[in-house]
XYZ file of C-alpha atoms in Angstrom:
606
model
C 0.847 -56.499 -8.018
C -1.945 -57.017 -10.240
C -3.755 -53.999 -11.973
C -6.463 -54.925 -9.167
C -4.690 -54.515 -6.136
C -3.411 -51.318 -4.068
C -1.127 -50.694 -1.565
C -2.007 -48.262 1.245
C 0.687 -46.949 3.702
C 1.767 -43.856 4.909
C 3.664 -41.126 2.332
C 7.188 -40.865 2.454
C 9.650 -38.755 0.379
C 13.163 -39.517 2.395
C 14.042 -42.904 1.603
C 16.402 -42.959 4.513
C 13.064 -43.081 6.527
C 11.094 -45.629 4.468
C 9.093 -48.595 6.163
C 8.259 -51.522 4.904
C 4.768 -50.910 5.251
C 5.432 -47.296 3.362
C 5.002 -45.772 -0.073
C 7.796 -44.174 -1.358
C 8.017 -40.659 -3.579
C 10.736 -39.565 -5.592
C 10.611 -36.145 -6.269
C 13.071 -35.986 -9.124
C 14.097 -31.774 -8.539
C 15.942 -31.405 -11.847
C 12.747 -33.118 -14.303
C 11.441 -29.884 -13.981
C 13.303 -27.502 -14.396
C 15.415 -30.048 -17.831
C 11.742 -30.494 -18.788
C 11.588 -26.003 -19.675
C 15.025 -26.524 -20.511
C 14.240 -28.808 -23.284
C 10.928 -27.637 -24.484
C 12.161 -23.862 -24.856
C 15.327 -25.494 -26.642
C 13.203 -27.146 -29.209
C 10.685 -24.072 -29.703
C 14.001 -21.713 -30.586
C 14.660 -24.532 -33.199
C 11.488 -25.256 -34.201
C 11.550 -28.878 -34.105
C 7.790 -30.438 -32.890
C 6.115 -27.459 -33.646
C 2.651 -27.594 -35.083
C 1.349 -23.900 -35.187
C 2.821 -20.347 -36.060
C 2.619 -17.096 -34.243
C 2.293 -14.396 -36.978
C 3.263 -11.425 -35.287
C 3.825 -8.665 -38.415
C 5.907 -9.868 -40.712
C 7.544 -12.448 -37.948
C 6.848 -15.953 -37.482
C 7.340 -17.973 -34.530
C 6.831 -21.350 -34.362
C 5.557 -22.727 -30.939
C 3.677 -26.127 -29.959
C -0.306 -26.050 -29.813
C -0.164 -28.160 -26.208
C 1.658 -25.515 -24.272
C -0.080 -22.301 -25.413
C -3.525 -24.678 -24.475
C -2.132 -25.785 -21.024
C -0.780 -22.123 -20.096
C -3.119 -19.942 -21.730
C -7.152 -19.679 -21.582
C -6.795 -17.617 -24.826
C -4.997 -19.979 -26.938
C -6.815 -23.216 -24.838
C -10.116 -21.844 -26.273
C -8.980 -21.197 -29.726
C -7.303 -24.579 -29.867
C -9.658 -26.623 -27.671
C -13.241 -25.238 -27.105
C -13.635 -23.961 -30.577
C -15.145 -26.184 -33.037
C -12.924 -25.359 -35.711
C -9.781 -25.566 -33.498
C -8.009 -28.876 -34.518
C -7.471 -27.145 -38.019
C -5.729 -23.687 -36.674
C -2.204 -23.804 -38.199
C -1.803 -20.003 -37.929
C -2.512 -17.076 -35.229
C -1.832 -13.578 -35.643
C -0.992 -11.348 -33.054
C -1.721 -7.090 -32.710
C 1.812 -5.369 -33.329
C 0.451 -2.877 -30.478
C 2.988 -5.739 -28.218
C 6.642 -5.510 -29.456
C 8.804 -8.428 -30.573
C 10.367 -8.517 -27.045
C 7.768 -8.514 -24.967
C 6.002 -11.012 -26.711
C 8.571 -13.629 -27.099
C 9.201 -13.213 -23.164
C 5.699 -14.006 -22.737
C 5.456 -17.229 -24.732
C 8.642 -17.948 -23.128
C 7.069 -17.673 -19.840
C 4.119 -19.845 -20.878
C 7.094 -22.611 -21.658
C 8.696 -22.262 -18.041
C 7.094 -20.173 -15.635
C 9.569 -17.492 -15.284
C 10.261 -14.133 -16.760
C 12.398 -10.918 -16.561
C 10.283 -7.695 -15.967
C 12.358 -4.402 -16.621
C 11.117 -0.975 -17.138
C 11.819 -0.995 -20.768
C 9.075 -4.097 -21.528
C 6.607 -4.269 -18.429
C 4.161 -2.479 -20.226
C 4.372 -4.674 -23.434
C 4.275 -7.784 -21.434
C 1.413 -6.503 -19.410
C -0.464 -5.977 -22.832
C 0.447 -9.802 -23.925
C -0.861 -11.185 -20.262
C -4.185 -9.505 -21.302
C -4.324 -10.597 -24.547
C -3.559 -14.138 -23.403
C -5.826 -14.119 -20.535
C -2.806 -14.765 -17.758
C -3.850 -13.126 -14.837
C -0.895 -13.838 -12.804
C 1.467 -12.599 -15.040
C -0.657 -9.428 -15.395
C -1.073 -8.695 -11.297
C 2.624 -9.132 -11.339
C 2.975 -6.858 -14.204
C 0.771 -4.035 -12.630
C 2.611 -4.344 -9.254
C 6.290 -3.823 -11.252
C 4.775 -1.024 -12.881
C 3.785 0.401 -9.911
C 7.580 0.433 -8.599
C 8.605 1.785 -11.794
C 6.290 4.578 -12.039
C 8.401 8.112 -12.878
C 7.293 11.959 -13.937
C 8.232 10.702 -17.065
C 6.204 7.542 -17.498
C 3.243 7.652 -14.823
C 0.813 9.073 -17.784
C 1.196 6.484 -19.886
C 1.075 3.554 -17.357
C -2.183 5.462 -16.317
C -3.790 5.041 -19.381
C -2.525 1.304 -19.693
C -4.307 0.383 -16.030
C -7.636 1.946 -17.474
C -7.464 0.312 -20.742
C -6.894 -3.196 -19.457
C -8.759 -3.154 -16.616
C -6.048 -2.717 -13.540
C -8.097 -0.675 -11.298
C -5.612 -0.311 -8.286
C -2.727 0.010 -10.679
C -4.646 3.108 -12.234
C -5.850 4.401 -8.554
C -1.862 4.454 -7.923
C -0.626 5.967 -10.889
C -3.400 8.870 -10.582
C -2.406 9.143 -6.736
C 1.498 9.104 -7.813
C 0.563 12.049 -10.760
C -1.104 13.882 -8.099
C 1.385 14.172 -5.882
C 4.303 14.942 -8.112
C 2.574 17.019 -10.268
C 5.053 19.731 -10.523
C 7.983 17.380 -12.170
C 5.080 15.374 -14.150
C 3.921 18.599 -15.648
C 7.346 19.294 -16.741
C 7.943 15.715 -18.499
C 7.188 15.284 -22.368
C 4.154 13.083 -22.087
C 2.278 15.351 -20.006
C 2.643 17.943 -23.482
C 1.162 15.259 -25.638
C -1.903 14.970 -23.544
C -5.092 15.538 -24.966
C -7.491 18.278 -23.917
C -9.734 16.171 -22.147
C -7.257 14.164 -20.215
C -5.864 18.089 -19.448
C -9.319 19.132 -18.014
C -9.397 15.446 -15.783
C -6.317 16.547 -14.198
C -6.343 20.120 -14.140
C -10.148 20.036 -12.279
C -8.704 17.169 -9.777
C -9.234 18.414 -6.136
C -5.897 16.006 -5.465
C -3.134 17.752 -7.358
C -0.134 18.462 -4.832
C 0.215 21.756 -6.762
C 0.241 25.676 -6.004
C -2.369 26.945 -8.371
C 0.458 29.241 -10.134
C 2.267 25.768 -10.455
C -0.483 24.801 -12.220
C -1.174 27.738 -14.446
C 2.819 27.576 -15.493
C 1.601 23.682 -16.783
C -1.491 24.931 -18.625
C 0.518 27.761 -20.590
C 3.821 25.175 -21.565
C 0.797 22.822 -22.636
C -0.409 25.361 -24.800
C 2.178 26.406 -26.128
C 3.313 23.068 -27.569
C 0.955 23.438 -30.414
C -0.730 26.812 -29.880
C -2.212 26.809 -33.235
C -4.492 23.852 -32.143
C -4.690 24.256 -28.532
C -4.939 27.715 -27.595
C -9.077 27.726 -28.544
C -8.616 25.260 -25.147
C -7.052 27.788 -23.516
C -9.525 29.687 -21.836
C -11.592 26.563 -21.552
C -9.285 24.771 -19.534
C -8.162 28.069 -17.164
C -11.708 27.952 -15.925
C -10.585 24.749 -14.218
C -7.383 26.721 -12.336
C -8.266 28.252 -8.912
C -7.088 31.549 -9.727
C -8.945 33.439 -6.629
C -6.218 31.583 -4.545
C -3.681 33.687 -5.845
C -2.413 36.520 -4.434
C -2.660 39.888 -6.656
C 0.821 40.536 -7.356
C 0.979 36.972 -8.943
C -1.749 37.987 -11.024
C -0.940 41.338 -12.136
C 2.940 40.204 -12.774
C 1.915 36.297 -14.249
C -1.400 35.439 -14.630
C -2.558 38.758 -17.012
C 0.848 39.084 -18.848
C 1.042 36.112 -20.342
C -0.097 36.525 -23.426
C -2.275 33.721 -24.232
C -4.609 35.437 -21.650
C -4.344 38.888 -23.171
C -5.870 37.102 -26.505
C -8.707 35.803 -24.825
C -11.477 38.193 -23.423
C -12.996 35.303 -21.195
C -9.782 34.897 -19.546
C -9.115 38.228 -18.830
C -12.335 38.792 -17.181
C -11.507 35.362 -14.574
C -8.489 37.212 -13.488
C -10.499 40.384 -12.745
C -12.714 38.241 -10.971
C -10.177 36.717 -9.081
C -8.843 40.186 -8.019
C -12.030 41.374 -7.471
C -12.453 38.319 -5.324
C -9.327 38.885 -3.364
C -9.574 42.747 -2.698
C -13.350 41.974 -1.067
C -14.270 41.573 2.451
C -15.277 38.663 3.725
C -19.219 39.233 3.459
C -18.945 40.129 0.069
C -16.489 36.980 -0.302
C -18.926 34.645 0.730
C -21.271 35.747 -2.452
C -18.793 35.166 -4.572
C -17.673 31.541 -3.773
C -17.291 29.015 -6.540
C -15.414 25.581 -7.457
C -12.396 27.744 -8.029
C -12.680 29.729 -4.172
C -11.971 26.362 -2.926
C -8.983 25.201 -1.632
C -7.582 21.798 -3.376
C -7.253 18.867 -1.132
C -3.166 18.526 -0.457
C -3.597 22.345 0.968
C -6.330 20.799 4.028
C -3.948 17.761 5.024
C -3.169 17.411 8.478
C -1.237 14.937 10.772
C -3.654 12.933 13.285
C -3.656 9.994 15.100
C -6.249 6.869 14.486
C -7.320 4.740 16.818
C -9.310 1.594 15.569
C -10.852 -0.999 16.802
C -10.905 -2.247 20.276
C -13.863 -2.506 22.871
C -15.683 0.106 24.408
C -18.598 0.208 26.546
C -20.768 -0.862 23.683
C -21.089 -2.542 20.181
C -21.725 1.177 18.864
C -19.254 2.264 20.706
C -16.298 -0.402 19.910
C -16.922 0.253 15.883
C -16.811 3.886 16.919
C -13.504 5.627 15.001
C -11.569 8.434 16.505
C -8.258 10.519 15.565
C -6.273 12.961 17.238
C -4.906 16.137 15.961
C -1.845 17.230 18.148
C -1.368 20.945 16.593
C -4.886 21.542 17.359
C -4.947 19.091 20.583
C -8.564 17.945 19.306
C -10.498 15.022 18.584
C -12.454 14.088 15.826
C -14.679 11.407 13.892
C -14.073 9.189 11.508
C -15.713 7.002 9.363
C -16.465 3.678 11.626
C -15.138 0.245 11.055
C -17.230 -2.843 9.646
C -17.329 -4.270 12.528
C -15.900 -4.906 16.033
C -12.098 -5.258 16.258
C -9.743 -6.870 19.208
C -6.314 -8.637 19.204
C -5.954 -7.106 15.322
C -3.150 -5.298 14.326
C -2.967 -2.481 12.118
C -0.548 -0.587 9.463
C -0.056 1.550 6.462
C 1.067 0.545 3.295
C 0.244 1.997 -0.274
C -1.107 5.109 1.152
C -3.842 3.131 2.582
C -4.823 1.334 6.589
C -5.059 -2.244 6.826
C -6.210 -3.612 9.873
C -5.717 -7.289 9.521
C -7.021 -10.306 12.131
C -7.407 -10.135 15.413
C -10.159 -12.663 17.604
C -13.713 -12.826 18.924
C -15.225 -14.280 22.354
C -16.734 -17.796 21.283
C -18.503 -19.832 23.606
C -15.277 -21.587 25.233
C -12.572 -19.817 23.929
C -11.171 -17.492 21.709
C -11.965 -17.383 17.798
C -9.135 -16.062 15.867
C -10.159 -14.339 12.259
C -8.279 -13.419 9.515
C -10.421 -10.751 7.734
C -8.394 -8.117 6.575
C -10.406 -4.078 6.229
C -8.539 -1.192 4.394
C -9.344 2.461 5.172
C -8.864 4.859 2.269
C -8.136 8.233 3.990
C -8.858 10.119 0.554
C -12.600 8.928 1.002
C -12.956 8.243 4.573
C -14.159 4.797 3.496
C -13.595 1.370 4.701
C -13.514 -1.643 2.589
C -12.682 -5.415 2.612
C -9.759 -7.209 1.106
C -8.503 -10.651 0.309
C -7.984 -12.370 3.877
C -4.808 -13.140 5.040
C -4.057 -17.164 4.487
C -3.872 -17.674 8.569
C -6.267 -16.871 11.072
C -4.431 -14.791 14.050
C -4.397 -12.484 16.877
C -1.787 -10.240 19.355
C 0.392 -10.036 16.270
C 2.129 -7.457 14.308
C 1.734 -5.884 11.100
C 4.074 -2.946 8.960
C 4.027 -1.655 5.806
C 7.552 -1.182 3.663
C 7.528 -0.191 0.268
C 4.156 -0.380 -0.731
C 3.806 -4.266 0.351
C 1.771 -5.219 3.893
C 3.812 -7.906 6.439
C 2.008 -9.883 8.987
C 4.517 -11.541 11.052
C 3.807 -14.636 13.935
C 0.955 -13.377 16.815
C -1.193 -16.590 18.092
C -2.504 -19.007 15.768
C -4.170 -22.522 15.081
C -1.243 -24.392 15.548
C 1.815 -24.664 17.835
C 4.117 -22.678 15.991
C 3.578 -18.512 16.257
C 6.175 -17.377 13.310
C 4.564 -17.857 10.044
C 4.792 -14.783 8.544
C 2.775 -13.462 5.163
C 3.073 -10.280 2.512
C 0.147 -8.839 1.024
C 0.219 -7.297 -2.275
C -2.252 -4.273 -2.714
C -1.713 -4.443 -6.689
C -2.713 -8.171 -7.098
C -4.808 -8.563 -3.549
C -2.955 -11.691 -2.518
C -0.971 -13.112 0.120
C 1.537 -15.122 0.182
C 3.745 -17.009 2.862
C 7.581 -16.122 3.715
C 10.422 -17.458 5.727
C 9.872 -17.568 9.200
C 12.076 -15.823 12.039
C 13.667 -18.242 13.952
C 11.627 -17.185 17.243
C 7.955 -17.352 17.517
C 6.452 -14.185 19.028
C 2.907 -12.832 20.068
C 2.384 -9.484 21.682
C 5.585 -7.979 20.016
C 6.050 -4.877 17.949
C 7.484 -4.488 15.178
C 9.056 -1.390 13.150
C 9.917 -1.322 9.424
C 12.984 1.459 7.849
C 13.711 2.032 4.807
C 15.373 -1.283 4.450
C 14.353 -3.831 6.944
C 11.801 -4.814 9.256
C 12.773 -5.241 12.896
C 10.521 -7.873 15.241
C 11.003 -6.834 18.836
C 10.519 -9.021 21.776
C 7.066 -10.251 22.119
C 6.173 -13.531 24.021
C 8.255 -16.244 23.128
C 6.444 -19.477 25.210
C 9.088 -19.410 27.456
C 9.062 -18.426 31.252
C 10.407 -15.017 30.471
C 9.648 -12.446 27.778
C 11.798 -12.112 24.372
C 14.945 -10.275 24.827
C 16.019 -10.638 21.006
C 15.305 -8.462 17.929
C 15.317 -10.223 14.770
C 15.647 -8.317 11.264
C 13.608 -9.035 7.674
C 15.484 -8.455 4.701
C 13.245 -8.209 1.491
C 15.871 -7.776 -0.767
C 17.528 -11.289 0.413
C 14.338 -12.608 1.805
C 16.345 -13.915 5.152
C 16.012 -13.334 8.772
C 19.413 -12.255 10.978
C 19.665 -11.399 14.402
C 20.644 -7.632 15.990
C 21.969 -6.949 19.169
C 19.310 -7.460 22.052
C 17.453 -5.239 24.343
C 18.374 -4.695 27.615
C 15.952 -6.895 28.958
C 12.945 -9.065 27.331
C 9.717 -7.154 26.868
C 6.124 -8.551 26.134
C 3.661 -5.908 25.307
C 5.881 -3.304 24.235
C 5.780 -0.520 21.578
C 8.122 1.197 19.202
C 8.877 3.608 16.399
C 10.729 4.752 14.140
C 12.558 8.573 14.624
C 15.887 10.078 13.392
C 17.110 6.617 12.627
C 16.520 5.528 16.014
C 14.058 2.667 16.644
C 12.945 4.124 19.861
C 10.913 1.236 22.182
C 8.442 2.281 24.862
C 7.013 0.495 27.920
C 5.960 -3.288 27.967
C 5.957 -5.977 30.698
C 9.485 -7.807 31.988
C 7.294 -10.565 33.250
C 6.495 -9.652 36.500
C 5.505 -5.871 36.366
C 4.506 -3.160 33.720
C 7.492 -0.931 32.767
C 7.656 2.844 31.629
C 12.002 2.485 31.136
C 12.193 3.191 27.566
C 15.507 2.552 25.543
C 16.807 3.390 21.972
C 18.726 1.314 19.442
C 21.010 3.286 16.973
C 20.419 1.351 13.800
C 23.698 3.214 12.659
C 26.078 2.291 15.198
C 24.166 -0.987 16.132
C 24.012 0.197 20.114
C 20.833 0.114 22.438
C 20.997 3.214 24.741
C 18.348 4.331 27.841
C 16.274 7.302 27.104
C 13.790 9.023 29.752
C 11.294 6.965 30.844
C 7.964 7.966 30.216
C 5.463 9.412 33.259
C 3.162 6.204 33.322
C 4.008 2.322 33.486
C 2.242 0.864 30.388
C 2.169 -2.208 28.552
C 0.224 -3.028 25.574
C 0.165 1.078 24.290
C 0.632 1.883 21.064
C 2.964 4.104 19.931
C 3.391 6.947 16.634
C 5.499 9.021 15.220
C 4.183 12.697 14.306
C 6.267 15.856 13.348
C 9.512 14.428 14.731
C 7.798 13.574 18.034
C 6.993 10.193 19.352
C 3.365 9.793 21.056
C 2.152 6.745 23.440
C -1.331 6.095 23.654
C -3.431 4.264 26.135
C -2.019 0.957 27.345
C -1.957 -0.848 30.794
C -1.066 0.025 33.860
C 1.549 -1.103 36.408
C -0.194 -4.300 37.002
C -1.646 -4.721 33.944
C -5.233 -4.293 35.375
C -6.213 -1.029 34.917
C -6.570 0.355 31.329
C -5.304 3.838 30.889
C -6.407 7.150 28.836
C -3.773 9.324 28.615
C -1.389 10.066 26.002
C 2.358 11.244 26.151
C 4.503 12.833 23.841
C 8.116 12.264 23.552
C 10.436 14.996 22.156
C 14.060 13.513 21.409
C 15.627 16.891 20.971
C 14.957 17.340 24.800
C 14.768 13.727 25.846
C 11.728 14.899 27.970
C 7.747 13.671 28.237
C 4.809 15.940 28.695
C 1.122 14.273 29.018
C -0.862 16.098 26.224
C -4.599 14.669 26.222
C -6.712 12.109 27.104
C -8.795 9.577 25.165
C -12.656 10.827 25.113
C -13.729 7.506 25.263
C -12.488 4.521 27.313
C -11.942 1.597 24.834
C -9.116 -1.040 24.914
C -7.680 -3.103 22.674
C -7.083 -0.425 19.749
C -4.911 0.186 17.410
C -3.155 3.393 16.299
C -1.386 4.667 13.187
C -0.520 8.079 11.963
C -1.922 9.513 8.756
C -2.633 12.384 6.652
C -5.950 13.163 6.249
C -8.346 16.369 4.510
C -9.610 18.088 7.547
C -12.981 18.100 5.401
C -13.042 14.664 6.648
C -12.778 15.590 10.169
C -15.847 15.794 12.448
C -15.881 17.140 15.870
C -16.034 14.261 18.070
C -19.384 13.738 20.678
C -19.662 11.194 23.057
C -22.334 9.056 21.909
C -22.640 5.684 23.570
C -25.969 5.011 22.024
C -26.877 4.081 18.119
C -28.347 6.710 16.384
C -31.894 5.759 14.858
């Protein structure tokens, strides 16, 4: 063939299956991986090398054409800089160690690295440096699993120094809510007064006030000859009004740093005089420290998103439900009108991911995915998931977001994806071996379990595969009593407890449990409606099952029923103010200051 002709023919990598009228590639699977072999063998004995790494008084030779194809930092020192050719040497900051930087360059040689808790940090400070942003989004989401009492500070000031914005939002949420053991570790003693005053005034901290004045004084203490003039500075930022007197009188104006300092002895008096008024003369003396932190107004409601109601206003239209107080509230309303999406927790936060909208022949399936911050009462957009899709499920396990088969462009339904919060990125997994849509799906502390669904065959799923992130592989459990499109499930006393759904020719309300113990499916009560397509919760040991179809899958129902297992009984509780269909539930914590009564409102306010 001269250098002027070409060949064109179909692809082929199996030569067992090449045509004459083919092009063959071969896909050689070990160049690779002797290719890193050999060029991290000749780096450790510095043969080919042609510039030096001066890292302290350490010098490591490396080769110019790998730093410049792995890493925009060195590429624009070597290549985009005039003076570039002639760079022999490149020094380093010692603020990385000697480990953690020779893993790095010997990830920019192969690819691959180890990530423990003992040099995350340094290698996250040598992906910045180097400009690899992979390597750093992998760094902050390791960090993030290894965050302790003992370390959380530190990693907190690492995020905000190099940039990692959801890294730092979860190490600030994680000192929050363990702030009595993080108070107690030796970093929080070398803090500095300002970082003090940042977390003592945080409305967030999961902390008794007397908790907290305990931390202030052990701060203190630790160097008491330079911080007690921050003594009284900092107390102003402790809510001592919501202490009782006796833990005044017997803690608070004892201790002796307060007895040294007149301004603090006159906030405890206020704070008793506070506490012995009535409540007129309360309300004229209210201040930032009469108010109750944030972790003290949590409560336990239900969310409903999405779905369509009677109108666009209406459909966007947010709603929870508080079962200690049987009441309904407002939230914050969602971007825009959701159907066929599914919706979980993960990382403290609510994802609802997909879903489809009415096109002019058929049905447009979208893969936008919105995330509801319950600590604002904010939605937001994230990256969208790599497949568009619709009447799927979603579940959250240990801080990482699963969206597993539902309908999609295509004719398989099992692809399945994981969404990192850390890095904002999806990526694809193994598939189960069944393709599902309309199935539910409940995640433990260890696996995820896809339950029945629609399976394209004449008759729902019967089977219940299990995820396994720690092995990354599907496996099979035992199988329901019958298969079940439509139905929902939760998680309670290590019980996945399923509700409802349609056998194929009727809605159900037979409900059964499977003992994840004993690996045995067992019939529980059914429930006082038929229903397919509900959603189920789990809230204060109690399961509730909201909405759904009814027995022939017509009629769209409001009511909601609670389950209590202790009694294996149901009880109808409330109804839905509006009539939507289509949503979504999850249960989350939420500040009640979030809460808004709930009016019916089916028209857009001006």
């Amino acid at each position: 063939m001269t250098d002027k002709q070409s060949f064109h023919g179909e692809v082929r990598s199996n030569l067992n299956k090449l045509k004459p009228n083919n092009i063959y590639l071969f896909d050689d699977p070990n160049y690779r991986k002797d290719l890193v072999d050999v060029l991290r063998s000749l780096r450790r004995s510095g043969s080919l090398c042609d510039v030096t790494i001066r890292h302290g008084k350490r010098k490591v030779a490396c080769h110019r054409i790998i730093l410049g194809s792995g890493s925009p930092y060195f590429r624009a020192l070597f290549v985009e800089s005039e003076s570039g050719k002639f760079v022999k040497n490149v020094d380093i900051t010692e603020d990385i160690d000697c480990q953690s930087l020779d893993a790095t360059i010997d990830y920019l040689y192969g690819g691959t690295i180890y990530l423990t808790p003992l040099n995350t940090v340094g290698v996250l400070r040598a992906a910045c440096l180097f400009k690899l942003q992979a390597l750093a989004d992998e760094c902050s989401f390791a960090l993030s699993k290894y965050l302790s009492s003992e370390n959380c500070l530190q990693v907190k000031d690492i995020a905000l120094l190099y940039g990692q914005k959801k890294l730092y939002a979860r190490s600030w949420r994680f000192i929050c809510k363990n702030f009595p053991e993080v108070s107690r570790s030796g970093q929080f003693l070398e803090q500095n007064e300002q970082r003090m005053e940042e977390i003592l005034s945080c409305d967030d901290v999961h902390a008794t006030e007397e908790q907290i004045f305990d931390a202030l004084v052990r701060w203190t203490n630790f160097d008491r000859k330079e911080r007690g003039v921050h003594f009284a500075k900092l107390l102003r930022f402790i809510r001592l009004p919501l202490m009782n007197n006796k833990l005044l009188v017997q803690n608070v104006e004892t201790e002796e740093l307060v007895q040294r300092s007149p301004s603090a002895k006159e906030m405890v008096m206020e704070a008793m005089r506070y506490n012995m008024a009535d409540s007129v003369t309360r309300a004229t003396l209210r201040s930032p420290r009469t108010m109750a932190r944030t972790w003290s107004k949590m409560v336990d409601v239900i969310m409903l998103v999405g779905g369509r109601g009677s109108s666009p206003y209406e459909s966007r239209t947010t709603i929870c439900y508080e079962p200690r107080e049987n009441t309904w509230y407002s939230l914050a309303p969602v971007p825009t009108v959701l159907y066929d999406h599914s919706v979980a927790s993960a990382d403290g936060l609510v994802f609802s991911c997909g879903g489809s909208v009415e096109g002019r022949s058929s049905l447009l399936l979208q893969k936008d995915v919105f995330v509801f911050d319950p600590q604002y009462n904010q939605w937001s957009s994230v990256a969208s998931m790599k497949e568009e899709r619709a009447q799927f499920a979603a579940g959250g396990h240990d801080g990482l977001l699963y969206a597993i088969g539902g309908m999609m462009n295509g004719p398989k339904w099992n692809a399945v994806e994981v969404y990192n919060p850390v890095s904002d990125r999806w990526a694809f997994l193994p598939k189960p071996a069944i393709p599902r849509s309309n199935h539910t799906l409940v995640t433990t502390e260890t696996h995820l379990y896809v339950i029945g669904g629609d399976g394209h065959e004449i008759e729902p799923v019967i089977s219940v595969e299990r995820y396994d992130p720690s092995s990354d592989t599907w496996s099979f459990v035992l199988p329901m009593s019958c298969g079940k499109v439509g139905a929902c499930a939760v998680l309670l006393n290590d019980r996945i407890l399923v509700f409802g759904g349609s056998n194929g020719y009727h809605t159900m309300k037979q409900c059964e449990a499977y003992d994840i113990g004993r690996h045995q499916w067992k019939p529980i009560a059914d429930m006082t409606e038929f229903r397919q397509n509900a959603q189920a919760v789990a809230v204060d040991g109690n399961a509730y099952v909201i909405g759904g179809r009814d027995f022939y899958g017509k009629r769209y129902l409001d009511t909601i029923e609670r389950y209590n297992p202790s009694n294996d009984q149901w009880t109808v509780v409330s109804e839905i103010p509006i009539h939507k269909k289509g949503f979504q539930c999850i249960a989350i914590k939420i500040s009640k200051d979030h809460l808004q009564p709930f009016i019916k409102n089916t028209k857009k306010p001006s």
